[in-house]
PDB file of C-alpha atoms in Angstrom:
ATOM      1  CA  MET A   1      27.983 -20.154 -40.360  1.00 46.00           C
ATOM      2  CA  ARG A   2      27.622 -21.827 -36.957  1.00 53.00           C
ATOM      3  CA  PRO A   3      30.602 -21.099 -34.667  1.00 58.00           C
ATOM      4  CA  THR A   4      32.957 -23.900 -33.670  1.00 68.00           C
ATOM      5  CA  LEU A   5      31.312 -26.118 -31.091  1.00 86.00           C
ATOM      6  CA  ARG A   6      32.981 -26.319 -27.690  1.00 94.00           C
ATOM      7  CA  THR A   7      33.315 -28.828 -24.866  1.00 95.00           C
ATOM      8  CA  ILE A   8      34.489 -26.419 -22.166  1.00 95.00           C
ATOM      9  CA  THR A   9      32.227 -24.429 -19.889  1.00 97.00           C
ATOM     10  CA  SER A  10      32.332 -21.341 -17.715  1.00 96.00           C
ATOM     11  CA  PRO A  11      31.562 -21.240 -13.977  1.00 96.00           C
ATOM     12  CA  LEU A  12      28.258 -19.441 -14.577  1.00 97.00           C
ATOM     13  CA  GLU A  13      27.158 -21.888 -17.253  1.00 98.00           C
ATOM     14  CA  ALA A  14      28.227 -24.813 -15.062  1.00 97.00           C
ATOM     15  CA  ILE A  15      26.143 -23.466 -12.167  1.00 97.00           C
ATOM     16  CA  ALA A  16      23.132 -22.872 -14.429  1.00 98.00           C
ATOM     17  CA  ILE A  17      23.171 -26.386 -15.904  1.00 98.00           C
ATOM     18  CA  ALA A  18      23.811 -27.957 -12.489  1.00 98.00           C
ATOM     19  CA  MET A  19      20.806 -26.094 -11.094  1.00 98.00           C
ATOM     20  CA  ILE A  20      18.602 -27.143 -14.016  1.00 98.00           C
ATOM     21  CA  CYS A  21      19.601 -30.794 -13.685  1.00 98.00           C
ATOM     22  CA  PHE A  22      20.124 -31.197  -9.957  1.00 98.00           C
ATOM     23  CA  GLY A  23      18.747 -28.117  -8.196  1.00 97.00           C
ATOM     24  CA  TRP A  24      15.400 -29.677  -7.263  1.00 95.00           C
ATOM     25  CA  SER A  25      17.071 -32.916  -6.168  1.00 95.00           C
ATOM     26  CA  ILE A  26      19.506 -30.991  -3.970  1.00 97.00           C
ATOM     27  CA  TYR A  27      16.642 -29.033  -2.414  1.00 95.00           C
ATOM     28  CA  SER A  28      14.598 -32.203  -1.814  1.00 92.00           C
ATOM     29  CA  SER A  29      17.594 -33.994  -0.340  1.00 93.00           C
ATOM     30  CA  ILE A  30      18.320 -31.149   2.083  1.00 93.00           C
ATOM     31  CA  GLN A  31      14.631 -31.036   3.047  1.00 91.00           C
ATOM     32  CA  MET A  32      14.712 -34.741   3.857  1.00 89.00           C
ATOM     33  CA  VAL A  33      17.791 -34.276   6.020  1.00 89.00           C
ATOM     34  CA  SER A  34      16.058 -31.413   7.852  1.00 89.00           C
ATOM     35  CA  ALA A  35      13.048 -33.664   8.451  1.00 86.00           C
ATOM     36  CA  GLY A  36      15.223 -36.303  10.086  1.00 82.00           C
ATOM     37  CA  PHE A  37      15.335 -38.552   7.020  1.00 78.00           C
ATOM     38  CA  ASN A  38      11.619 -39.329   7.387  1.00 73.00           C
ATOM     39  CA  GLY A  39       9.266 -40.059   4.510  1.00 60.00           C
ATOM     40  CA  GLY A  40      11.650 -41.561   1.983  1.00 72.00           C
ATOM     41  CA  VAL A  41      10.636 -44.756   0.210  1.00 81.00           C
ATOM     42  CA  PHE A  42      11.205 -46.249  -3.239  1.00 88.00           C
ATOM     43  CA  THR A  43       8.038 -47.127  -5.158  1.00 92.00           C
ATOM     44  CA  ASP A  44       7.227 -47.724  -8.811  1.00 93.00           C
ATOM     45  CA  ALA A  45       5.339 -44.433  -8.834  1.00 93.00           C
ATOM     46  CA  ASN A  46       8.177 -42.227  -7.602  1.00 92.00           C
ATOM     47  CA  LEU A  47      10.769 -44.004  -9.749  1.00 95.00           C
ATOM     48  CA  GLN A  48       8.553 -43.490 -12.789  1.00 96.00           C
ATOM     49  CA  SER A  49       8.216 -39.837 -11.819  1.00 96.00           C
ATOM     50  CA  LEU A  50      12.005 -39.630 -11.620  1.00 96.00           C
ATOM     51  CA  ILE A  51      12.256 -40.975 -15.174  1.00 97.00           C
ATOM     52  CA  VAL A  52       9.874 -38.323 -16.502  1.00 97.00           C
ATOM     53  CA  ILE A  53      11.544 -35.509 -14.558  1.00 97.00           C
ATOM     54  CA  GLU A  54      15.033 -36.453 -15.732  1.00 98.00           C
ATOM     55  CA  ILE A  55      13.927 -36.716 -19.361  1.00 98.00           C
ATOM     56  CA  ILE A  56      12.341 -33.259 -19.188  1.00 98.00           C
ATOM     57  CA  LEU A  57      15.167 -31.552 -17.282  1.00 98.00           C
ATOM     58  CA  GLY A  58      17.824 -33.308 -19.345  1.00 98.00           C
ATOM     59  CA  GLY A  59      16.123 -32.154 -22.538  1.00 98.00           C
ATOM     60  CA  ILE A  60      15.988 -28.572 -21.273  1.00 98.00           C
ATOM     61  CA  ALA A  61      19.660 -28.630 -20.252  1.00 98.00           C
ATOM     62  CA  LEU A  62      20.751 -30.079 -23.596  1.00 98.00           C
ATOM     63  CA  LEU A  63      18.685 -27.498 -25.474  1.00 98.00           C
ATOM     64  CA  VAL A  64      20.296 -24.672 -23.494  1.00 98.00           C
ATOM     65  CA  LEU A  65      23.745 -26.075 -24.186  1.00 97.00           C
ATOM     66  CA  TYR A  66      22.970 -26.558 -27.881  1.00 96.00           C
ATOM     67  CA  VAL A  67      21.782 -22.969 -28.249  1.00 96.00           C
ATOM     68  CA  ARG A  68      24.940 -21.787 -26.493  1.00 95.00           C
ATOM     69  CA  GLY A  69      27.192 -23.694 -28.892  1.00 95.00           C
ATOM     70  CA  PHE A  70      28.169 -26.649 -26.737  1.00 96.00           C
ATOM     71  CA  ALA A  71      29.045 -29.860 -28.583  1.00 96.00           C
ATOM     72  CA  ILE A  72      26.200 -31.918 -27.141  1.00 96.00           C
ATOM     73  CA  SER A  73      26.969 -34.817 -29.508  1.00 94.00           C
ATOM     74  CA  THR A  74      30.093 -35.455 -27.415  1.00 95.00           C
ATOM     75  CA  LEU A  75      27.844 -36.118 -24.417  1.00 96.00           C
ATOM     76  CA  TYR A  76      26.472 -39.257 -26.052  1.00 95.00           C
ATOM     77  CA  PRO A  77      27.780 -42.359 -24.217  1.00 95.00           C
ATOM     78  CA  ALA A  78      28.576 -44.646 -27.171  1.00 93.00           C
ATOM     79  CA  PRO A  79      27.947 -48.304 -26.152  1.00 95.00           C
ATOM     80  CA  SER A  80      30.635 -50.928 -26.674  1.00 95.00           C
ATOM     81  CA  LEU A  81      31.401 -54.444 -25.476  1.00 96.00           C
ATOM     82  CA  SER A  82      34.693 -53.263 -24.020  1.00 95.00           C
ATOM     83  CA  GLY A  83      32.826 -50.508 -22.188  1.00 95.00           C
ATOM     84  CA  ILE A  84      30.522 -53.099 -20.649  1.00 97.00           C
ATOM     85  CA  ALA A  85      33.476 -55.222 -19.523  1.00 97.00           C
ATOM     86  CA  VAL A  86      35.306 -52.227 -18.045  1.00 97.00           C
ATOM     87  CA  GLY A  87      32.050 -51.050 -16.475  1.00 97.00           C
ATOM     88  CA  ILE A  88      31.620 -54.358 -14.667  1.00 97.00           C
ATOM     89  CA  ALA A  89      35.226 -54.230 -13.432  1.00 97.00           C
ATOM     90  CA  THR A  90      34.765 -50.607 -12.368  1.00 97.00           C
ATOM     91  CA  TYR A  91      31.646 -51.535 -10.418  1.00 98.00           C
ATOM     92  CA  VAL A  92      33.552 -54.249  -8.540  1.00 98.00           C
ATOM     93  CA  VAL A  93      36.354 -51.788  -7.740  1.00 98.00           C
ATOM     94  CA  ALA A  94      33.838 -49.136  -6.672  1.00 98.00           C
ATOM     95  CA  VAL A  95      32.085 -51.553  -4.304  1.00 97.00           C
ATOM     96  CA  GLY A  96      35.441 -52.356  -2.719  1.00 97.00           C
ATOM     97  CA  VAL A  97      36.370 -48.697  -2.353  1.00 98.00           C
ATOM     98  CA  VAL A  98      32.960 -47.905  -0.857  1.00 96.00           C
ATOM     99  CA  TRP A  99      33.362 -50.706   1.680  1.00 96.00           C
ATOM    100  CA  ILE A 100      36.855 -49.538   2.660  1.00 96.00           C
ATOM    101  CA  SER A 101      35.615 -45.941   2.981  1.00 95.00           C
ATOM    102  CA  THR A 102      32.588 -46.735   5.144  1.00 93.00           C
ATOM    103  CA  ALA A 103      33.827 -49.683   7.236  1.00 91.00           C
ATOM    104  CA  PRO A 104      35.572 -47.520   9.895  1.00 88.00           C
ATOM    105  CA  PHE A 105      32.276 -45.707  10.614  1.00 84.00           C
ATOM    106  CA  ALA A 106      29.777 -48.534  10.207  1.00 79.00           C
ATOM    107  CA  SER A 107      29.654 -49.617  13.871  1.00 77.00           C
ATOM    108  CA  SER A 108      29.119 -46.091  15.189  1.00 74.00           C
ATOM    109  CA  GLN A 109      26.538 -45.016  12.611  1.00 71.00           C
ATOM    110  CA  GLY A 110      24.233 -48.028  12.584  1.00 68.00           C
ATOM    111  CA  ALA A 111      21.510 -48.493   9.980  1.00 73.00           C
ATOM    112  CA  GLN A 112      21.291 -45.715   7.410  1.00 79.00           C
ATOM    113  CA  PRO A 113      18.206 -44.170   5.768  1.00 83.00           C
ATOM    114  CA  ILE A 114      19.149 -45.653   2.391  1.00 84.00           C
ATOM    115  CA  ASP A 115      19.170 -49.155   3.922  1.00 79.00           C
ATOM    116  CA  SER A 116      15.596 -48.730   5.103  1.00 81.00           C
ATOM    117  CA  MET A 117      14.520 -47.215   1.784  1.00 84.00           C
ATOM    118  CA  VAL A 118      15.849 -50.202  -0.147  1.00 81.00           C
ATOM    119  CA  ALA A 119      14.586 -52.770   2.384  1.00 80.00           C
ATOM    120  CA  HIS A 120      11.051 -51.357   2.281  1.00 81.00           C
ATOM    121  CA  ALA A 121      11.051 -50.642  -1.447  1.00 83.00           C
ATOM    122  CA  SER A 122       7.954 -51.608  -3.393  1.00 85.00           C
ATOM    123  CA  VAL A 123       9.310 -51.669  -6.939  1.00 91.00           C
ATOM    124  CA  SER A 124       9.181 -53.955  -9.955  1.00 93.00           C
ATOM    125  CA  LEU A 125      12.004 -54.935 -12.277  1.00 93.00           C
ATOM    126  CA  SER A 126      10.093 -53.406 -15.178  1.00 95.00           C
ATOM    127  CA  THR A 127      10.470 -50.023 -13.465  1.00 96.00           C
ATOM    128  CA  ILE A 128      13.947 -50.486 -11.987  1.00 96.00           C
ATOM    129  CA  VAL A 129      15.655 -51.266 -15.294  1.00 97.00           C
ATOM    130  CA  PRO A 130      14.466 -48.230 -17.305  1.00 97.00           C
ATOM    131  CA  MET A 131      14.984 -46.024 -14.261  1.00 97.00           C
ATOM    132  CA  ALA A 132      18.575 -47.272 -13.935  1.00 97.00           C
ATOM    133  CA  LEU A 133      19.269 -46.767 -17.646  1.00 97.00           C
ATOM    134  CA  ILE A 134      17.924 -43.226 -17.715  1.00 98.00           C
ATOM    135  CA  ASN A 135      19.205 -42.172 -14.297  1.00 98.00           C
ATOM    136  CA  GLY A 136      22.676 -43.607 -14.925  1.00 98.00           C
ATOM    137  CA  ALA A 137      22.955 -41.818 -18.257  1.00 98.00           C
ATOM    138  CA  TYR A 138      21.451 -38.590 -16.905  1.00 98.00           C
ATOM    139  CA  GLU A 139      23.751 -38.262 -13.928  1.00 98.00           C
ATOM    140  CA  GLU A 140      27.007 -39.224 -15.634  1.00 98.00           C
ATOM    141  CA  ILE A 141      26.344 -37.196 -18.785  1.00 98.00           C
ATOM    142  CA  PHE A 142      25.961 -34.018 -16.770  1.00 98.00           C
ATOM    143  CA  LEU A 143      28.322 -34.754 -13.863  1.00 98.00           C
ATOM    144  CA  LEU A 144      31.212 -36.183 -15.874  1.00 98.00           C
ATOM    145  CA  GLY A 145      30.621 -35.429 -19.538  1.00 97.00           C
ATOM    146  CA  PHE A 146      29.611 -31.834 -18.888  1.00 98.00           C
ATOM    147  CA  LEU A 147      30.833 -30.659 -15.469  1.00 98.00           C
ATOM    148  CA  LEU A 148      34.072 -32.577 -14.979  1.00 98.00           C
ATOM    149  CA  ARG A 149      35.253 -32.387 -18.575  1.00 97.00           C
ATOM    150  CA  GLY A 150      33.909 -28.884 -19.100  1.00 97.00           C
ATOM    151  CA  MET A 151      35.796 -27.452 -16.127  1.00 97.00           C
ATOM    152  CA  ARG A 152      39.127 -29.188 -16.754  1.00 95.00           C
ATOM    153  CA  GLY A 153      40.530 -25.817 -17.824  1.00 93.00           C
ATOM    154  CA  TYR A 154      40.370 -24.702 -14.187  1.00 95.00           C
ATOM    155  CA  GLY A 155      42.413 -27.677 -13.027  1.00 96.00           C
ATOM    156  CA  LEU A 156      41.566 -31.317 -12.509  1.00 96.00           C
ATOM    157  CA  SER A 157      41.123 -30.954  -8.748  1.00 96.00           C
ATOM    158  CA  ILE A 158      38.559 -28.164  -9.172  1.00 97.00           C
ATOM    159  CA  ALA A 159      36.723 -29.984 -11.965  1.00 97.00           C
ATOM    160  CA  MET A 160      36.493 -33.196  -9.952  1.00 97.00           C
ATOM    161  CA  GLY A 161      35.672 -31.328  -6.762  1.00 97.00           C
ATOM    162  CA  VAL A 162      32.731 -29.483  -8.306  1.00 97.00           C
ATOM    163  CA  SER A 163      31.356 -32.655  -9.890  1.00 98.00           C
ATOM    164  CA  LEU A 164      31.690 -34.650  -6.659  1.00 98.00           C
ATOM    165  CA  LEU A 165      30.166 -31.854  -4.563  1.00 98.00           C
ATOM    166  CA  VAL A 166      27.046 -31.749  -6.727  1.00 98.00           C
ATOM    167  CA  ARG A 167      26.825 -35.563  -6.680  1.00 98.00           C
ATOM    168  CA  VAL A 168      26.989 -35.725  -2.883  1.00 97.00           C
ATOM    169  CA  LEU A 169      24.581 -32.826  -2.291  1.00 97.00           C
ATOM    170  CA  TYR A 170      21.642 -34.486  -3.980  1.00 94.00           C
ATOM    171  CA  HIS A 171      22.363 -37.799  -2.249  1.00 94.00           C
ATOM    172  CA  LEU A 172      22.416 -36.425   1.302  1.00 92.00           C
ATOM    173  CA  TYR A 173      19.054 -38.091   1.921  1.00 91.00           C
ATOM    174  CA  GLN A 174      20.913 -41.409   2.104  1.00 91.00           C
ATOM    175  CA  GLY A 175      22.469 -40.510   5.466  1.00 89.00           C
ATOM    176  CA  PRO A 176      26.093 -39.933   6.559  1.00 90.00           C
ATOM    177  CA  LEU A 177      27.394 -43.320   5.415  1.00 91.00           C
ATOM    178  CA  GLY A 178      25.364 -43.001   2.253  1.00 90.00           C
ATOM    179  CA  ALA A 179      27.025 -39.687   1.494  1.00 93.00           C
ATOM    180  CA  ILE A 180      30.465 -41.229   2.041  1.00 94.00           C
ATOM    181  CA  SER A 181      29.496 -44.128  -0.217  1.00 95.00           C
ATOM    182  CA  VAL A 182      28.343 -41.760  -2.946  1.00 97.00           C
ATOM    183  CA  LEU A 183      31.561 -39.761  -2.648  1.00 97.00           C
ATOM    184  CA  ALA A 184      33.708 -42.889  -2.910  1.00 97.00           C
ATOM    185  CA  PHE A 185      31.650 -44.254  -5.793  1.00 98.00           C
ATOM    186  CA  GLY A 186      31.790 -40.937  -7.617  1.00 98.00           C
ATOM    187  CA  LEU A 187      35.536 -40.678  -7.108  1.00 98.00           C
ATOM    188  CA  VAL A 188      36.094 -44.087  -8.715  1.00 98.00           C
ATOM    189  CA  LEU A 189      33.910 -43.148 -11.686  1.00 98.00           C
ATOM    190  CA  SER A 190      35.595 -39.766 -12.024  1.00 98.00           C
ATOM    191  CA  LEU A 191      39.115 -41.189 -11.981  1.00 97.00           C
ATOM    192  CA  ASN A 192      38.170 -43.862 -14.492  1.00 97.00           C
ATOM    193  CA  TYR A 193      36.581 -41.256 -16.765  1.00 97.00           C
ATOM    194  CA  VAL A 194      39.663 -39.056 -16.588  1.00 96.00           C
ATOM    195  CA  ARG A 195      41.856 -42.050 -17.391  1.00 95.00           C
ATOM    196  CA  THR A 196      39.794 -43.569 -20.219  1.00 94.00           C
ATOM    197  CA  GLY A 197      37.593 -40.752 -21.477  1.00 93.00           C
ATOM    198  CA  SER A 198      34.785 -43.316 -21.756  1.00 95.00           C
ATOM    199  CA  LEU A 199      31.456 -41.903 -20.660  1.00 97.00           C
ATOM    200  CA  PHE A 200      29.685 -45.163 -21.466  1.00 97.00           C
ATOM    201  CA  THR A 201      31.799 -47.044 -18.921  1.00 97.00           C
ATOM    202  CA  ALA A 202      30.689 -44.643 -16.186  1.00 98.00           C
ATOM    203  CA  VAL A 203      27.052 -44.887 -17.289  1.00 98.00           C
ATOM    204  CA  PHE A 204      27.111 -48.692 -17.330  1.00 98.00           C
ATOM    205  CA  THR A 205      28.757 -48.802 -13.894  1.00 98.00           C
ATOM    206  CA  HIS A 206      26.081 -46.474 -12.561  1.00 98.00           C
ATOM    207  CA  VAL A 207      23.315 -48.595 -14.112  1.00 98.00           C
ATOM    208  CA  LEU A 208      24.638 -51.644 -12.276  1.00 98.00           C
ATOM    209  CA  ALA A 209      24.780 -49.677  -9.022  1.00 97.00           C
ATOM    210  CA  ASP A 210      21.133 -48.671  -9.446  1.00 96.00           C
ATOM    211  CA  ILE A 211      19.868 -52.167 -10.266  1.00 96.00           C
ATOM    212  CA  ILE A 212      21.854 -54.584  -8.091  1.00 94.00           C
ATOM    213  CA  PRO A 213      20.766 -53.278  -4.630  1.00 89.00           C
ATOM    214  CA  PHE A 214      17.127 -54.032  -5.523  1.00 87.00           C
ATOM    215  CA  LEU A 215      17.726 -57.586  -6.711  1.00 83.00           C
TER     216      LEU A 215
END
């Protein structure tokens, strides 16, 4: 008989899954920072590569969790009309929080690497949409559905802190203001997830955040 499935995780398991899912992205992000934020650009080719990589790594992580008795079915973000509506509202709130968080530093920091990457992007809508769908689901499933929820037994502040730390680390390539934006955005999504328990809302909000800047 298969043992009772669980939704909690241990620190070692959390580290292992975080490294599977985000280790390469964290390394690449730190490398870009070390190189002075040079070389980053969004193209159809690298966004399509991101889709493939996230499907492969996500599949590996889910397989590991399944073998270890984690209730991976609870990581499925079930779509709903109410989730879409709340996701839109959450996106609006997140944009406001990001603006409030970055406004005090905007004049001193100037243009950020992420601004240039988006401005010089060579991408098509047929690539952006599937990338946003897969990337939004990938990140929130493992950051919120797995890490934040899985580590709640160690306290909400630790669970949120670990999830936000991982989120910021692999977005360092966006520059100082970009990192603050990601932190603020992630905090809004985390608080909403804790309040509602809706993973789909977080995924839909993230999808909007990935698509709208390119429109």
